[in-house]
Short mmCIF file of C-alpha atoms and ligand atoms in Angstrom, two decimals:
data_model
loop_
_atom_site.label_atom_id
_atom_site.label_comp_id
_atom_site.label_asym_id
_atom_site.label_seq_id
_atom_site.Cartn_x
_atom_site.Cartn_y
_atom_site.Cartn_z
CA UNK A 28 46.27 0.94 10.36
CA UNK A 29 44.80 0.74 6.84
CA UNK A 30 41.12 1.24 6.55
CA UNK A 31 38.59 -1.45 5.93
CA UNK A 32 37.49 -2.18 2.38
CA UNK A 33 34.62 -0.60 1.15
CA UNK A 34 31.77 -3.60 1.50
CA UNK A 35 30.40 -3.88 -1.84
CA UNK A 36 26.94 -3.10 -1.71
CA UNK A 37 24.68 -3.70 -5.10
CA UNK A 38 21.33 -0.99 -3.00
CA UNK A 39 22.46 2.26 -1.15
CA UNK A 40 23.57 2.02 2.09
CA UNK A 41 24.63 4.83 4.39
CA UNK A 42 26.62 5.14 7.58
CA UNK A 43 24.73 4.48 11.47
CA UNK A 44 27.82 5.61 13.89
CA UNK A 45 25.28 6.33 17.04
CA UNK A 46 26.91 8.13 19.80
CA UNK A 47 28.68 5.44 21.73
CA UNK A 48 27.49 6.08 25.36
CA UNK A 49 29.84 4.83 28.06
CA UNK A 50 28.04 1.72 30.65
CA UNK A 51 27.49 3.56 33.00
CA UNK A 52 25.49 6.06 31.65
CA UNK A 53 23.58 3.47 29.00
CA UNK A 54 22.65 1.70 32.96
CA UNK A 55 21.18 4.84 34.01
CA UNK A 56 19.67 6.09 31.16
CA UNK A 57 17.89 2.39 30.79
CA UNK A 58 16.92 1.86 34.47
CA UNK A 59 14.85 5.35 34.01
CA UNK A 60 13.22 4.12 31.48
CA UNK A 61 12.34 0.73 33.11
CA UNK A 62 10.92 2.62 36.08
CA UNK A 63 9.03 5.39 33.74
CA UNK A 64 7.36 1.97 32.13
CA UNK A 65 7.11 -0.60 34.75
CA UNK A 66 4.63 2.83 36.10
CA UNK A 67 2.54 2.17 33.24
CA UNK A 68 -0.85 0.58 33.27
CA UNK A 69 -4.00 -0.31 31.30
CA UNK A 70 -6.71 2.08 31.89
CA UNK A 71 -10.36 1.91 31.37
CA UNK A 72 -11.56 5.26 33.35
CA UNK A 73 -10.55 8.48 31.04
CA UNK A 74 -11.27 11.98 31.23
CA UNK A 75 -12.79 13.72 28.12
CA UNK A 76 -10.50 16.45 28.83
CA UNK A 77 -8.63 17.39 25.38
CA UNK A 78 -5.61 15.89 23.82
CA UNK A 79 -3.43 18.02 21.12
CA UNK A 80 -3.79 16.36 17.33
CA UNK A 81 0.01 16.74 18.03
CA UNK A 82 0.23 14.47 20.41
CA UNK A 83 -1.46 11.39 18.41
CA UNK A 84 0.62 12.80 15.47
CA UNK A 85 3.77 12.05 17.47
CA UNK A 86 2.80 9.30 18.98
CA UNK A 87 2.28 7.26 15.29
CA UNK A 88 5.36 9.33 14.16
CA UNK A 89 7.06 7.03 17.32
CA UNK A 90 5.27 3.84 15.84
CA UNK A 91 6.05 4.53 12.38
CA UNK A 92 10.31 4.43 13.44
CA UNK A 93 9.55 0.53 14.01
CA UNK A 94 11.71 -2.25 12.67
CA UNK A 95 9.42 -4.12 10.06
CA UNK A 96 9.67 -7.22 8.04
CA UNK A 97 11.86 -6.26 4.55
CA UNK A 98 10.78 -2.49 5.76
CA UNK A 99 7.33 -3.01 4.63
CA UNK A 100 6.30 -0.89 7.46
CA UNK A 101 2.89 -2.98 7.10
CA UNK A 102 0.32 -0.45 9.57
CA UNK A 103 -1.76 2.01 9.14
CA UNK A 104 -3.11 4.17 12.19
CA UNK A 105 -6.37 5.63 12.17
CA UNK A 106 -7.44 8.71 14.66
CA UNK A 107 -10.82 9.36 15.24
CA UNK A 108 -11.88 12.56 17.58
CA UNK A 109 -15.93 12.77 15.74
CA UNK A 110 -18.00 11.90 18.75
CA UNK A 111 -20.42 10.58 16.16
CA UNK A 112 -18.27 8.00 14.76
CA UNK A 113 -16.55 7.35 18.30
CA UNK A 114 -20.35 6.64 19.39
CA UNK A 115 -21.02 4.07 16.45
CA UNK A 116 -17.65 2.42 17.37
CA UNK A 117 -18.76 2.29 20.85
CA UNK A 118 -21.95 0.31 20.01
CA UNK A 119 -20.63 -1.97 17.16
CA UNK A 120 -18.09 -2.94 19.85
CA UNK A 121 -20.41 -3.51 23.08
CA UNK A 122 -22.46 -5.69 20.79
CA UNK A 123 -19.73 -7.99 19.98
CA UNK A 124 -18.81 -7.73 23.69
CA UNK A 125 -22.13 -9.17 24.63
CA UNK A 126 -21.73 -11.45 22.69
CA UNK A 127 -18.52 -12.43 23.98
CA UNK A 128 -19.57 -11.51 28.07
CA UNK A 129 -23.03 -14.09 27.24
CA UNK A 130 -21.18 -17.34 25.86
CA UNK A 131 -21.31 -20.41 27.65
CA UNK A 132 -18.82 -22.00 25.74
CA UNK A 133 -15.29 -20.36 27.26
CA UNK A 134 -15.71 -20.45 31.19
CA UNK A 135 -11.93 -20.52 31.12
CA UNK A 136 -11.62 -17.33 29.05
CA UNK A 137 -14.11 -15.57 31.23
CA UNK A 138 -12.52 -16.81 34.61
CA UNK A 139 -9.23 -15.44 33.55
CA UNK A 140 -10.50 -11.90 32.99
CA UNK A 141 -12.65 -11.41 36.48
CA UNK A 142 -10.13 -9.98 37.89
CA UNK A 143 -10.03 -7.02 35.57
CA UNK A 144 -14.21 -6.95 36.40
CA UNK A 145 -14.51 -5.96 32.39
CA UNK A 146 -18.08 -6.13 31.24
CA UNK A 147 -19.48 -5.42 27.66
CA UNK A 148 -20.04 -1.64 29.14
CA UNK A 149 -17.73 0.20 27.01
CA UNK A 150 -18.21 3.72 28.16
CA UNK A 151 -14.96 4.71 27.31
CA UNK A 152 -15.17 4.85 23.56
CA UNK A 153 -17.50 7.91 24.33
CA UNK A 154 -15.53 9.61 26.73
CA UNK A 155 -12.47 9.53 25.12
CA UNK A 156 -11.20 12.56 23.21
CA UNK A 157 -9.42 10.12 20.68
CA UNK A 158 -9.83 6.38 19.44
CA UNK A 159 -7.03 5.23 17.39
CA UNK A 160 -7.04 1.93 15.51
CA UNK A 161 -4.04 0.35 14.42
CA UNK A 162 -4.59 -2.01 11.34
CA UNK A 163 -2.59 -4.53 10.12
CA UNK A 164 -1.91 -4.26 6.38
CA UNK A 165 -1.75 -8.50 5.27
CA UNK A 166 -0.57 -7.44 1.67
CA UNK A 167 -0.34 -3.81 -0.23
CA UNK A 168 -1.65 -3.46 -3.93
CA UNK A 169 0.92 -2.00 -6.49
CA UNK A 170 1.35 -1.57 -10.24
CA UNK A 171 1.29 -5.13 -11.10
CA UNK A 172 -0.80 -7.25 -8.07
CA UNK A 173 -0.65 -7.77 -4.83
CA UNK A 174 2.67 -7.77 -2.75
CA UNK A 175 2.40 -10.13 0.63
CA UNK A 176 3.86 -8.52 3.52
CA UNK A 177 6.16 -10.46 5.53
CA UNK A 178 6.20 -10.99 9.53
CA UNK A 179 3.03 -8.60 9.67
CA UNK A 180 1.84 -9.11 13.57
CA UNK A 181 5.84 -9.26 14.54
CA UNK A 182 6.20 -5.72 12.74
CA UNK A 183 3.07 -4.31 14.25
CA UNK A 184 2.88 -5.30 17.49
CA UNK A 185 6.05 -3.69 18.08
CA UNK A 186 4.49 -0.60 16.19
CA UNK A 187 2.33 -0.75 19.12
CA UNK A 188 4.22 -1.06 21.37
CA UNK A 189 6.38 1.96 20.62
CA UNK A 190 2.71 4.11 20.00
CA UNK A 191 2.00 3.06 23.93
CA UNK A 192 5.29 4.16 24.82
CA UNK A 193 5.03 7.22 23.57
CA UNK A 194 1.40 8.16 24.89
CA UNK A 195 2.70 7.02 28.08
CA UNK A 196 5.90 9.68 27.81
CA UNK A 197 3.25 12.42 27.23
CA UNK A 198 1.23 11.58 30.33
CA UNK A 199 -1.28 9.87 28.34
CA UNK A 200 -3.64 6.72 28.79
CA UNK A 201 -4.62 4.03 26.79
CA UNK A 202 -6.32 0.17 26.73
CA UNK A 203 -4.93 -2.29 23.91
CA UNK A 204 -8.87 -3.11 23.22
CA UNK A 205 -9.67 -5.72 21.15
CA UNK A 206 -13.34 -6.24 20.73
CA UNK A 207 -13.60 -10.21 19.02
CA UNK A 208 -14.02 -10.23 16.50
CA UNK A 209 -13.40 -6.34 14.93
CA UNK A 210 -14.49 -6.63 11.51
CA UNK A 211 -16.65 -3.64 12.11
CA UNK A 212 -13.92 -1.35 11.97
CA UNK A 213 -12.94 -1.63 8.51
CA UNK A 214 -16.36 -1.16 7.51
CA UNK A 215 -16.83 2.16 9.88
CA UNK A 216 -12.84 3.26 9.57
CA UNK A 217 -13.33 2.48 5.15
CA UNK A 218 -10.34 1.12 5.82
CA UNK A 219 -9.26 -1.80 2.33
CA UNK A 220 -9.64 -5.58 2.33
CA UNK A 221 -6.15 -5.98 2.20
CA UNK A 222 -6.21 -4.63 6.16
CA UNK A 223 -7.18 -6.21 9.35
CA UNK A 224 -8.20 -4.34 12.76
CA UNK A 225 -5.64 -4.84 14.94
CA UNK A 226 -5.89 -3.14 18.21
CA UNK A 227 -8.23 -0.67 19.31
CA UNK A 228 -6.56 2.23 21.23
CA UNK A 229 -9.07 4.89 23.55
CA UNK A 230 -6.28 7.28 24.02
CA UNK A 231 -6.93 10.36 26.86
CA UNK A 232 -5.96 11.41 30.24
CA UNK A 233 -6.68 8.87 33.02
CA UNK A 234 -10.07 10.08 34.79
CA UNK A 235 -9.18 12.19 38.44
CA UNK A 236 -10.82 8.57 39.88
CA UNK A 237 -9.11 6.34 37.88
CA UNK A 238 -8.78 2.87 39.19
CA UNK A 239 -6.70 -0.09 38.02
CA UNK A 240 -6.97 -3.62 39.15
CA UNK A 241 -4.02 -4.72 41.56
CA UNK A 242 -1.32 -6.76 39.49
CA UNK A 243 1.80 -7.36 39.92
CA UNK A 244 4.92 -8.00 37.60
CA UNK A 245 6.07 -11.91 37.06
CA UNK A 246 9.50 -11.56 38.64
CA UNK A 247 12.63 -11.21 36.47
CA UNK A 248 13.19 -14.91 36.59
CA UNK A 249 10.36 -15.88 35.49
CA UNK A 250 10.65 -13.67 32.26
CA UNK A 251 14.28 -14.28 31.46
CA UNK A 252 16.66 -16.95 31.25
CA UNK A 253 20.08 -17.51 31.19
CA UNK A 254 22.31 -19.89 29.30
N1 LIG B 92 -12.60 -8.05 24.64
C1 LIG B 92 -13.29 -8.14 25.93
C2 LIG B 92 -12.71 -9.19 26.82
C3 LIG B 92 -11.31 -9.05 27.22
C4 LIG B 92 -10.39 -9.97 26.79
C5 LIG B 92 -9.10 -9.90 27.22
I1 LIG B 92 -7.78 -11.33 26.66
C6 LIG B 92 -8.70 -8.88 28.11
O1 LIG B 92 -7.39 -8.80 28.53
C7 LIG B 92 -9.64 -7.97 28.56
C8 LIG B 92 -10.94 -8.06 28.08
C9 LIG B 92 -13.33 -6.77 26.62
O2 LIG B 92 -12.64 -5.86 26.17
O3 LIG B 92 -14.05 -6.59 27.58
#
């Protein structure tokens, strides 16, 4: 057998030979992490007990190996453990919640949320040991103007997706919070005009009386189709 041709590249490229695992172990290995997710859930009821620096570093070192529109990598993750600026987040967001909890306007919006009995009380921002924002960076400013990033909320939604994974493989809790609108992050996080709030993350260890509302999974069907 002669060797393939080199593929003629004009940028480096390097060689991705992953081990090749046989089936049967690539089934087992993925049905333990389906049942380490699918136990997973939302939580609004933290402990303040302490969480290692090194855990939120490795938990944005886990978002930051996301695939990313031309590799622009277009996030930015901000950690905040100072109780006074967790407090001032706290109140800039229960103000917009009551805003959102008092209008009249979206009876459909509110009626799909009571069954997650969410007010504008948003006691967790306090409690928490961290809040972590993840921001969406819309463009990034270089030598000569402004470079648009492409696929932005593709590239970091799956940024945050791989962040909640990880927390969740530490034993860790988290909400994806999104107080509307969250201007008032980039104001209190200093955080440029070229970058939107994207999801708010209270990050701890699920309070000893943690509750979550009773949901179930859509079945398999539902979510996936075959042709
Ligand atoms: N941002 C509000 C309301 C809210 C909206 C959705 I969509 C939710 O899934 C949950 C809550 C709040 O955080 O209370």
């Amino acid at each position: 057998m002669t060797a393939p041709a080199p593929r003629p590249h004009a940028h480096p490229f390097v060689p991705y030979t992953p081990p090749r695992l046989p089936p049967a172990e690539g089934l087992r290995r993925g049905q333990e992490l389906f049942e380490h997710l699918d136990g997973r859930r939302s939580v609004r009821f933290f402990s303040s007990d302490p969480v290692p620096r090194e855990a939120i570093e490795l938990a944005v070192r886990t978002a930051n190996t996301a695939p990313s529109g031309a590799h622009q990598q277009p996030w930015t993750f901000v950690a905040v453990a100072d109780p006074d600026l967790k407090h001032r987040i706290r109140l800039a967001a229960e103000a917009e919640e009551r805003a959102f909890y008092g209008r009249e306007d979206i009876p459909q919006w509110h009626g799909a949320l009571s069954r997650l009995e969410t007010d504008a009380n948003k006691e967790f921002l306090d409690v928490v040991p961290w809040i972590v924002v993840a921001f969406a960076q819309k463009y990034r400013v270089t030598d000569t103007g402004k470079q648009k990033h492409y696929y932005v909320n593709e590239s970091v939604g799956i940024a945050c997706g791989m962040f909640i994974t990880a927390l969740h493989t530490m034993g860790l809790a988290t909400l994806t919070h999104t107080p509307n609108p969250m201007g008032f992050l980039t104001k209190l996080l200093e955080r440029p005009s070229s970058e939107r709030p994207y999801i708010l993350f209270p990050v701890g260890y699920p309070a000893d009386d943690c509750e979550v509302p009773e949901l179930t999974r859509k079945p398999l069907e539902e979510a996936l189709l075959w042709r």
